[in-house]
PDB file of C-alpha atoms and ligand atoms in Angstrom:
ATOM      1  CA  MET A   1       2.270  12.048  14.233  1.00  0.00           C
ATOM      2  CA  LYS A   2       2.810   8.849  15.361  1.00  0.00           C
ATOM      3  CA  PRO A   3       1.690   5.737  14.095  1.00  0.00           C
ATOM      4  CA  SER A   4      -2.373   5.368  14.468  1.00  0.00           C
ATOM      5  CA  SER A   5      -2.686   4.300  18.513  1.00  0.00           C
ATOM      6  CA  PHE A   6      -4.432   1.367  15.538  1.00  0.00           C
ATOM      7  CA  ARG A   7      -2.056  -0.353  15.271  1.00  0.00           C
ATOM      8  CA  ARG A   8       0.030   0.160  17.802  1.00  0.00           C
ATOM      9  CA  LYS A   9      -3.132  -0.505  20.169  1.00  0.00           C
ATOM     10  CA  LYS A  10      -2.258  -3.940  17.875  1.00  0.00           C
ATOM     11  CA  ILE A  11       1.141  -5.198  18.481  1.00  0.00           C
ATOM     12  CA  THR A  12       1.907  -3.710  21.800  1.00  0.00           C
ATOM     13  CA  SER A  13       3.690  -7.527  22.415  1.00  0.00           C
ATOM     14  CA  HIS A  14       5.635  -6.456  19.897  1.00  0.00           C
ATOM     15  CA  PHE A  15       6.771  -3.460  21.096  1.00  0.00           C
ATOM     16  CA  PRO A  16       8.537  -2.205  23.815  1.00  0.00           C
ATOM     17  CA  PRO A  17       6.544  -1.499  26.886  1.00  0.00           C
ATOM     18  CA  GLN A  18       4.768   2.087  25.706  1.00  0.00           C
ATOM     19  CA  LYS A  19       2.325   4.035  27.646  1.00  0.00           C
ATOM     20  CA  LYS A  20      -0.993   2.239  28.090  1.00  0.00           C
ATOM     21  CA  MET A  21      -4.935   2.353  26.204  1.00  0.00           C
ATOM     22  CA  PRO A  22      -7.416   3.342  28.506  1.00  0.00           C
ATOM     23  CA  LEU A  23      -9.618   0.898  28.301  1.00  0.00           C
ATOM     24  CA  LEU A  24     -12.613   3.295  27.080  1.00  0.00           C
ATOM     25  CA  LYS A  25     -10.538   4.269  24.217  1.00  0.00           C
ATOM     26  CA  LEU A  26      -9.482   0.373  23.749  1.00  0.00           C
ATOM     27  CA  LEU A  27     -12.872  -0.774  23.697  1.00  0.00           C
ATOM     28  CA  LEU A  28     -14.166   2.580  20.867  1.00  0.00           C
ATOM     29  CA  THR A  29     -10.612   1.866  19.230  1.00  0.00           C
ATOM     30  CA  SER A  30     -11.957  -1.891  18.746  1.00  0.00           C
ATOM     31  CA  LEU A  31     -14.833  -0.861  17.871  1.00  0.00           C
ATOM     32  CA  MET A  32     -14.260   0.822  14.212  1.00  0.00           C
ATOM     33  CA  LEU A  33     -11.771  -0.943  13.193  1.00  0.00           C
ATOM     34  CA  LEU A  34     -15.254  -3.495  13.559  1.00  0.00           C
ATOM     35  CA  ILE A  35     -17.434  -1.589  11.397  1.00  0.00           C
ATOM     36  CA  ILE A  36     -14.421  -0.500   9.078  1.00  0.00           C
ATOM     37  CA  HIS A  37     -14.161  -4.237   8.190  1.00  0.00           C
ATOM     38  CA  GLN A  38     -17.563  -5.307   7.894  1.00  0.00           C
ATOM     39  CA  THR A  39     -17.276  -2.344   5.748  1.00  0.00           C
ATOM     40  CA  SER A  40     -14.947  -4.159   3.090  1.00  0.00           C
ATOM     41  CA  ILE A  41     -16.880  -6.759   3.554  1.00  0.00           C
ATOM     42  CA  THR A  42     -20.188  -5.315   1.959  1.00  0.00           C
ATOM     43  CA  SER A  43     -19.242  -2.586  -0.418  1.00  0.00           C
ATOM     44  CA  SER A  44     -18.534  -4.791  -3.209  1.00  0.00           C
ATOM     45  CA  PRO A  45     -20.235  -6.618  -5.083  1.00  0.00           C
ATOM     46  CA  LEU A  46     -17.913  -6.113  -8.882  1.00  0.00           C
ATOM     47  CA  ASP A  47     -15.902  -9.028  -8.597  1.00  0.00           C
ATOM     48  CA  LEU A  48     -12.865  -7.361 -11.062  1.00  0.00           C
ATOM     49  CA  THR A  49     -11.417 -10.795 -10.669  1.00  0.00           C
ATOM     50  CA  GLN A  50     -13.252 -12.679 -13.398  1.00  0.00           C
ATOM     51  CA  GLY A  51     -11.608 -14.140 -16.247  1.00  0.00           C
ATOM     52  CA  PHE A  52      -8.082 -14.215 -14.856  1.00  0.00           C
ATOM     53  CA  THR A  53      -6.241 -16.887 -13.387  1.00  0.00           C
ATOM     54  CA  PRO A  54      -4.704 -16.250  -9.453  1.00  0.00           C
ATOM     55  CA  ILE A  55      -1.119 -16.416  -8.855  1.00  0.00           C
ATOM     56  CA  SER A  56      -0.282 -18.442  -5.032  1.00  0.00           C
ATOM     57  CA  LEU A  57       1.521 -17.266  -3.461  1.00  0.00           C
ATOM     58  CA  ASP A  58       3.628 -17.490  -0.504  1.00  0.00           C
ATOM     59  CA  ASN A  59       5.756 -15.454   2.133  1.00  0.00           C
ATOM     60  CA  SER A  60       8.635 -15.798  -0.308  1.00  0.00           C
ATOM     61  CA  ASN A  61       6.921 -13.620  -2.802  1.00  0.00           C
ATOM     62  CA  PHE A  62       6.447 -10.799  -0.355  1.00  0.00           C
ATOM     63  CA  VAL A  63       9.553  -9.153   0.040  1.00  0.00           C
ATOM     64  CA  VAL A  64       9.686  -5.730   2.423  1.00  0.00           C
ATOM     65  CA  GLN A  65      12.453  -3.669   1.468  1.00  0.00           C
ATOM     66  CA  LYS A  66      12.475  -0.830   5.033  1.00  0.00           C
ATOM     67  CA  PRO A  67      15.547   1.460   6.005  1.00  0.00           C
ATOM     68  CA  TYR A  68      18.812  -0.704   5.931  1.00  0.00           C
ATOM     69  CA  ASN A  69      19.764   0.212   9.198  1.00  0.00           C
ATOM     70  CA  ILE A  70      17.204  -0.498  10.813  1.00  0.00           C
ATOM     71  CA  PRO A  71      15.009  -4.285  12.310  1.00  0.00           C
ATOM     72  CA  ILE A  72      11.899  -4.907   9.923  1.00  0.00           C
ATOM     73  CA  ASN A  73       9.360  -4.832  12.930  1.00  0.00           C
ATOM     74  CA  GLN A  74      10.471  -1.031  13.838  1.00  0.00           C
ATOM     75  CA  ARG A  75       8.462  -0.044   9.469  1.00  0.00           C
ATOM     76  CA  TYR A  76       6.456  -2.813   9.330  1.00  0.00           C
ATOM     77  CA  ILE A  77       4.642  -5.594  10.943  1.00  0.00           C
ATOM     78  CA  PHE A  78       2.003  -7.653   9.945  1.00  0.00           C
ATOM     79  CA  THR A  79      -0.674  -9.491  11.283  1.00  0.00           C
ATOM     80  CA  ASN A  80      -4.238 -11.134  11.744  1.00  0.00           C
ATOM     81  CA  GLY A  81      -4.274 -11.204   7.889  1.00  0.00           C
ATOM     82  CA  VAL A  82      -2.946  -6.985   8.005  1.00  0.00           C
ATOM     83  CA  HIS A  83       0.223  -5.781   6.169  1.00  0.00           C
ATOM     84  CA  GLN A  84       1.284  -2.486   8.489  1.00  0.00           C
ATOM     85  CA  PHE A  85       3.055  -0.544   7.347  1.00  0.00           C
ATOM     86  CA  TRP A  86       4.782   3.123   8.123  1.00  0.00           C
ATOM     87  CA  ILE A  87       7.419   5.996   7.796  1.00  0.00           C
ATOM     88  CA  TYR A  88       9.379   8.702   8.741  1.00  0.00           C
ATOM     89  CA  PRO A  89      10.370  11.392   6.626  1.00  0.00           C
ATOM     90  CA  SER A  90      13.789  11.995   8.301  1.00  0.00           C
ATOM     91  CA  ASP A  91      14.581   7.325   8.087  1.00  0.00           C
ATOM     92  CA  LYS A  92      17.085   5.961   5.419  1.00  0.00           C
ATOM     93  CA  PRO A  93      16.286   4.816   2.447  1.00  0.00           C
ATOM     94  CA  PHE A  94      15.934   0.855   1.875  1.00  0.00           C
ATOM     95  CA  THR A  95      19.936   0.445   0.799  1.00  0.00           C
ATOM     96  CA  ASN A  96      22.260   2.238   0.997  1.00  0.00           C
ATOM     97  CA  GLU A  97      22.366   2.981  -2.756  1.00  0.00           C
ATOM     98  CA  THR A  98      20.917   5.115  -3.166  1.00  0.00           C
ATOM     99  CA  ASN A  99      19.629   8.140  -2.529  1.00  0.00           C
ATOM    100  CA  THR A 100      15.452   7.284  -3.745  1.00  0.00           C
ATOM    101  CA  GLN A 101      12.798   8.371  -0.775  1.00  0.00           C
ATOM    102  CA  PRO A 102      12.863   6.788   2.508  1.00  0.00           C
ATOM    103  CA  ARG A 103       9.933   3.592   1.878  1.00  0.00           C
ATOM    104  CA  THR A 104       8.035   0.421   3.825  1.00  0.00           C
ATOM    105  CA  GLU A 105       7.596  -0.714   0.842  1.00  0.00           C
ATOM    106  CA  ILE A 106       6.445  -5.011   0.065  1.00  0.00           C
ATOM    107  CA  ARG A 107       7.684  -6.308  -4.067  1.00  0.00           C
ATOM    108  CA  ILE A 108       5.779  -8.328  -5.697  1.00  0.00           C
ATOM    109  CA  SER A 109       8.536 -10.585  -6.496  1.00  0.00           C
ATOM    110  CA  GLY A 110       9.060 -13.479  -8.374  1.00  0.00           C
ATOM    111  CA  HIS A 111       6.293 -12.492 -10.595  1.00  0.00           C
ATOM    112  CA  ASP A 112       8.290  -9.650 -12.384  1.00  0.00           C
ATOM    113  CA  TYR A 113       6.700 -10.001 -15.768  1.00  0.00           C
ATOM    114  CA  THR A 114       6.512  -8.339 -18.817  1.00  0.00           C
ATOM    115  CA  CYS A 115       3.594  -8.905 -21.612  1.00  0.00           C
ATOM    116  CA  GLY A 116       0.358 -10.543 -20.542  1.00  0.00           C
ATOM    117  CA  ILE A 117      -2.838  -8.474 -18.735  1.00  0.00           C
ATOM    118  CA  TRP A 118      -1.371  -8.415 -15.049  1.00  0.00           C
ATOM    119  CA  GLN A 119      -4.057  -7.235 -12.019  1.00  0.00           C
ATOM    120  CA  PHE A 120      -3.614  -6.220  -8.801  1.00  0.00           C
ATOM    121  CA  GLU A 121      -6.022  -6.943  -5.619  1.00  0.00           C
ATOM    122  CA  GLY A 122      -6.086  -5.658  -2.829  1.00  0.00           C
ATOM    123  CA  TYR A 123      -7.596  -3.657   0.620  1.00  0.00           C
ATOM    124  CA  GLY A 124      -6.199  -0.642   2.166  1.00  0.00           C
ATOM    125  CA  CYS A 125      -6.922   1.675   4.284  1.00  0.00           C
ATOM    126  CA  ILE A 126      -4.073   4.574   5.345  1.00  0.00           C
ATOM    127  CA  PRO A 127      -4.907   6.091   9.249  1.00  0.00           C
ATOM    128  CA  SER A 128      -5.486   9.992   9.073  1.00  0.00           C
ATOM    129  CA  GLY A 129      -3.015  12.158   8.303  1.00  0.00           C
ATOM    130  CA  THR A 130      -1.312  10.779   6.264  1.00  0.00           C
ATOM    131  CA  THR A 131      -0.188  13.007   3.561  1.00  0.00           C
ATOM    132  CA  GLY A 132       2.039  12.725   0.650  1.00  0.00           C
ATOM    133  CA  VAL A 133       2.901   9.315   0.202  1.00  0.00           C
ATOM    134  CA  CYS A 134       3.041   6.628  -2.656  1.00  0.00           C
ATOM    135  CA  ILE A 135       1.071   3.592  -1.712  1.00  0.00           C
ATOM    136  CA  MET A 136       0.325   1.683  -4.215  1.00  0.00           C
ATOM    137  CA  GLN A 137       2.610   1.225  -8.198  1.00  0.00           C
ATOM    138  CA  VAL A 138       2.939  -0.381 -10.914  1.00  0.00           C
ATOM    139  CA  PHE A 139       6.922  -0.417 -11.055  1.00  0.00           C
ATOM    140  CA  GLY A 140       9.238  -0.584 -14.114  1.00  0.00           C
ATOM    141  CA  GLY A 141       8.639   1.901 -17.159  1.00  0.00           C
ATOM    142  CA  SER A 142      10.813   3.532 -19.869  1.00  0.00           C
ATOM    143  CA  PRO A 143      12.402   6.764 -19.379  1.00  0.00           C
ATOM    144  CA  TYR A 144      10.282   6.539 -15.730  1.00  0.00           C
ATOM    145  CA  ALA A 145      11.296   4.243 -12.918  1.00  0.00           C
ATOM    146  CA  THR A 146       6.719   3.086 -12.266  1.00  0.00           C
ATOM    147  CA  THR A 147       4.100   2.770 -14.844  1.00  0.00           C
ATOM    148  CA  THR A 148       0.739   3.592 -11.843  1.00  0.00           C
ATOM    149  CA  GLN A 149       2.304   5.300  -8.722  1.00  0.00           C
ATOM    150  CA  LEU A 150      -1.050   5.722  -6.660  1.00  0.00           C
ATOM    151  CA  ARG A 151      -0.751   7.958  -3.529  1.00  0.00           C
ATOM    152  CA  ILE A 152      -2.118   9.967  -1.236  1.00  0.00           C
ATOM    153  CA  TYR A 153      -2.563  13.121  -0.618  1.00  0.00           C
ATOM    154  CA  ASN A 154      -4.947  15.305   1.469  1.00  0.00           C
ATOM    155  CA  GLY A 155      -6.835  12.645   1.910  1.00  0.00           C
ATOM    156  CA  SER A 156      -7.363  11.614  -1.579  1.00  0.00           C
ATOM    157  CA  LEU A 157      -5.959   8.865  -3.992  1.00  0.00           C
ATOM    158  CA  THR A 158      -3.991  10.080  -7.026  1.00  0.00           C
ATOM    159  CA  TYR A 159      -2.750   8.590  -9.168  1.00  0.00           C
ATOM    160  CA  TYR A 160       0.667  10.575  -9.241  1.00  0.00           C
ATOM    161  CA  GLU A 161       0.496  14.041  -8.124  1.00  0.00           C
ATOM    162  CA  SER A 162      -3.258  14.141 -10.075  1.00  0.00           C
ATOM    163  CA  PRO A 163      -5.811  13.066 -11.231  1.00  0.00           C
ATOM    164  CA  VAL A 164      -7.979  12.841  -8.489  1.00  0.00           C
ATOM    165  CA  LEU A 165      -9.417   9.534  -8.968  1.00  0.00           C
ATOM    166  CA  SER A 166     -10.727   8.917  -5.014  1.00  0.00           C
ATOM    167  CA  GLN A 167     -11.768  10.984  -2.093  1.00  0.00           C
ATOM    168  CA  ASN A 168     -12.558  10.190   1.087  1.00  0.00           C
ATOM    169  CA  MET A 169     -10.120   7.708   1.706  1.00  0.00           C
ATOM    170  CA  TYR A 170      -9.222   8.051   5.189  1.00  0.00           C
ATOM    171  CA  ASP A 171      -9.405   5.337   8.356  1.00  0.00           C
ATOM    172  CA  ARG A 172     -11.701   2.651   6.172  1.00  0.00           C
ATOM    173  CA  TRP A 173     -10.741  -0.453   3.889  1.00  0.00           C
ATOM    174  CA  PHE A 174     -11.349   0.430  -0.268  1.00  0.00           C
ATOM    175  CA  LYS A 175     -11.535  -2.102  -2.217  1.00  0.00           C
ATOM    176  CA  VAL A 176      -8.187  -1.046  -5.097  1.00  0.00           C
ATOM    177  CA  ASN A 177      -7.989  -2.994  -8.642  1.00  0.00           C
ATOM    178  CA  VAL A 178      -4.895  -2.612 -11.004  1.00  0.00           C
ATOM    179  CA  ILE A 179      -4.898  -3.700 -13.809  1.00  0.00           C
ATOM    180  CA  HIS A 180      -1.823  -3.374 -16.431  1.00  0.00           C
ATOM    181  CA  ASP A 181      -1.976  -4.374 -20.331  1.00  0.00           C
ATOM    182  CA  VAL A 182       1.034  -4.625 -21.068  1.00  0.00           C
ATOM    183  CA  GLY A 183       0.601  -5.399 -23.969  1.00  0.00           C
ATOM    184  CA  ALA A 184      -2.523  -2.618 -25.659  1.00  0.00           C
ATOM    185  CA  ASN A 185      -0.290  -0.376 -23.061  1.00  0.00           C
ATOM    186  CA  ASN A 186      -3.312   0.033 -20.877  1.00  0.00           C
ATOM    187  CA  VAL A 187      -3.330   1.054 -17.214  1.00  0.00           C
ATOM    188  CA  LYS A 188      -6.563   0.580 -15.359  1.00  0.00           C
ATOM    189  CA  VAL A 189      -7.155   1.417 -11.254  1.00  0.00           C
ATOM    190  CA  TYR A 190     -10.575   0.564 -10.168  1.00  0.00           C
ATOM    191  CA  VAL A 191     -11.640   1.664  -6.347  1.00  0.00           C
ATOM    192  CA  ASP A 192     -14.567  -0.056  -4.780  1.00  0.00           C
ATOM    193  CA  GLY A 193     -14.787  -1.556  -7.600  1.00  0.00           C
ATOM    194  CA  ASP A 194     -15.391   1.730  -9.844  1.00  0.00           C
ATOM    195  CA  LEU A 195     -13.254   2.580 -12.807  1.00  0.00           C
ATOM    196  CA  THR A 196     -11.449   5.546 -11.774  1.00  0.00           C
ATOM    197  CA  TYR A 197      -8.620   5.936 -14.545  1.00  0.00           C
ATOM    198  CA  ASP A 198      -7.821   4.066 -17.232  1.00  0.00           C
ATOM    199  CA  GLY A 199      -4.767   5.316 -19.150  1.00  0.00           C
ATOM    200  CA  VAL A 200      -1.454   4.667 -21.245  1.00  0.00           C
ATOM    201  CA  GLY A 201       1.373   2.419 -20.285  1.00  0.00           C
ATOM    202  CA  ARG A 202       4.632   4.197 -18.789  1.00  0.00           C
ATOM    203  CA  GLY A 203       6.417   2.560 -21.683  1.00  0.00           C
ATOM    204  CA  ALA A 204       8.197  -1.652 -22.147  1.00  0.00           C
ATOM    205  CA  ASN A 205      10.512  -2.625 -19.167  1.00  0.00           C
ATOM    206  CA  THR A 206       9.581  -5.136 -16.419  1.00  0.00           C
ATOM    207  CA  HIS A 207       6.752  -5.145 -14.493  1.00  0.00           C
ATOM    208  CA  TYR A 208       6.059  -5.344 -11.083  1.00  0.00           C
ATOM    209  CA  PHE A 209       3.013  -4.168  -8.197  1.00  0.00           C
ATOM    210  CA  LYS A 210       4.729  -2.789  -5.123  1.00  0.00           C
ATOM    211  CA  PHE A 211       2.804  -1.518  -1.937  1.00  0.00           C
ATOM    212  CA  GLY A 212       3.073   0.245   1.415  1.00  0.00           C
ATOM    213  CA  VAL A 213       3.670   3.491   1.978  1.00  0.00           C
ATOM    214  CA  TYR A 214       7.433   5.392  -0.552  1.00  0.00           C
ATOM    215  CA  LEU A 215       7.138   9.317   0.566  1.00  0.00           C
ATOM    216  CA  GLN A 216       6.746  11.580  -1.941  1.00  0.00           C
ATOM    217  CA  ASN A 217       7.066  15.164  -1.884  1.00  0.00           C
ATOM    218  CA  ASP A 218       5.076  17.425   1.315  1.00  0.00           C
ATOM    219  CA  PRO A 219       5.146  14.503   3.955  1.00  0.00           C
ATOM    220  CA  SER A 220       3.361  14.187   6.397  1.00  0.00           C
ATOM    221  CA  SER A 221       5.635  12.635  10.020  1.00  0.00           C
ATOM    222  CA  CYS A 222       5.018  10.218   9.534  1.00  0.00           C
ATOM    223  CA  ALA A 223       3.018   8.397   6.927  1.00  0.00           C
ATOM    224  CA  GLU A 224       1.242   4.942   7.333  1.00  0.00           C
ATOM    225  CA  SER A 225      -1.093   2.246   4.631  1.00  0.00           C
ATOM    226  CA  TRP A 226      -2.573  -1.452   5.186  1.00  0.00           C
ATOM    227  CA  TRP A 227      -3.104  -3.747   3.363  1.00  0.00           C
ATOM    228  CA  LYS A 228      -5.369  -7.297   3.089  1.00  0.00           C
ATOM    229  CA  ASP A 229      -6.567  -9.648   0.770  1.00  0.00           C
ATOM    230  CA  ILE A 230      -3.585  -9.625  -2.079  1.00  0.00           C
ATOM    231  CA  LYS A 231      -3.895 -11.440  -5.256  1.00  0.00           C
ATOM    232  CA  VAL A 232      -1.612 -11.737  -7.885  1.00  0.00           C
ATOM    233  CA  LEU A 233      -3.498 -11.669 -11.619  1.00  0.00           C
ATOM    234  CA  ARG A 234      -3.688 -13.263 -14.972  1.00  0.00           C
ATOM    235  CA  LYS A 235      -4.543 -13.853 -18.040  1.00  0.00           C
TER     236      LYS A 235
HETATM  237  C1  NAG B 301      26.708  -0.497   1.977  1.00  0.00           C
HETATM  238  O1  NAG B 301      27.724  -0.777   2.473  1.00  0.00           O
HETATM  239  C2  NAG B 301      27.083  -2.843   1.728  1.00  0.00           C
HETATM  240  C3  NAG B 301      27.117  -3.727   3.180  1.00  0.00           C
HETATM  241  O2  NAG B 301      27.309  -2.851   4.561  1.00  0.00           O
HETATM  242  C4  NAG B 301      29.030  -2.166   2.335  1.00  0.00           C
HETATM  243  O3  NAG B 301      29.490  -3.620   2.371  1.00  0.00           O
HETATM  244  C5  NAG B 301      29.474  -1.169   0.878  1.00  0.00           C
HETATM  245  O4  NAG B 301      30.113  -0.900   0.811  1.00  0.00           O
HETATM  246  C6  NAG B 301      27.874  -0.340   0.881  1.00  0.00           C
HETATM  247  N1  NAG B 301      28.062   1.181   1.067  1.00  0.00           N
HETATM  248  C7  NAG B 301      27.813   2.097   0.303  1.00  0.00           C
HETATM  249  C8  NAG B 301      28.008   2.944  -0.259  1.00  0.00           C
HETATM  250  O5  NAG B 301      28.336   3.267   1.784  1.00  0.00           O
HETATM  251  C1  NAG B 302      -2.507  19.779   1.101  1.00  0.00           C
HETATM  252  O1  NAG B 302      -3.552  20.145   1.425  1.00  0.00           O
HETATM  253  C2  NAG B 302      -1.873  21.764   2.265  1.00  0.00           C
HETATM  254  C3  NAG B 302      -2.789  22.378   2.314  1.00  0.00           C
HETATM  255  O2  NAG B 302      -4.301  22.926   2.693  1.00  0.00           O
HETATM  256  C4  NAG B 302      -1.924  22.554   0.674  1.00  0.00           C
HETATM  257  O3  NAG B 302      -0.808  23.122   0.843  1.00  0.00           O
HETATM  258  C5  NAG B 302      -1.257  20.894  -0.958  1.00  0.00           C
HETATM  259  O4  NAG B 302      -1.805  22.067  -1.391  1.00  0.00           O
HETATM  260  C6  NAG B 302      -2.583  20.444  -0.404  1.00  0.00           C
HETATM  261  N1  NAG B 302      -1.802  19.445  -1.597  1.00  0.00           N
HETATM  262  C7  NAG B 302      -2.746  18.470  -2.243  1.00  0.00           C
HETATM  263  C8  NAG B 302      -1.569  18.417  -3.254  1.00  0.00           C
HETATM  264  O5  NAG B 302      -3.895  18.749  -3.054  1.00  0.00           O
END
């Protein structure tokens, strides 16, 4: 699988010339993007961020991790407010000093936390075909590396490998809110405003949020996720 045609269409100017899309396909693709964009606006009435204080974020807080041996723009672009990440199973790790799985992820930097109640909010979209990949993490745990991983398997959003939190995730924008109460050792995951996971954390440590694509078991030949309207909040 190649990175989705949506993405390729949108970034023609950033890449060496590629096969041009036929006009009709281009129009249909634009129409679909418009439709999924509209859906995301109308389908999330619940504001889970009320009572939280937004953290102000600028570019320096969005640190991209990508295969160490290639330039960022071969695995990540930010265009029209949308972060687009993709990765291949044969890619290198994000540094030459780790054997971890390939990833293209943004690590929220400058706001690591050890206490309090922290929230991540964002809208994600997974091009169909992407599977076996972590798309969002609450980093930091003990003895584990992470407190939460949201993954995509076969079109479902899962908490690690299970349970399934939400189905039919492909080709639509969905809203994700992850609320991590460090003191209460609790994590809640909301998808489109619905509580889909409510469980214990995985140990004290320094924490931060990540999102993008981080390959796991049985990955697709290309894994891709898009994200927009990222917020980090606390109380
Ligand atoms: C990783 O890359 C750095 C900088 O190029 C180099 O100094 C270091 O020796 C490399 N480490 C390994 C394990 O190859
Ligand atoms: C995904 O689908 C494949 C093929 O049907 C299957 O082998 C695999 O077990 C599924 N993975 C999960 C996590 O459900």
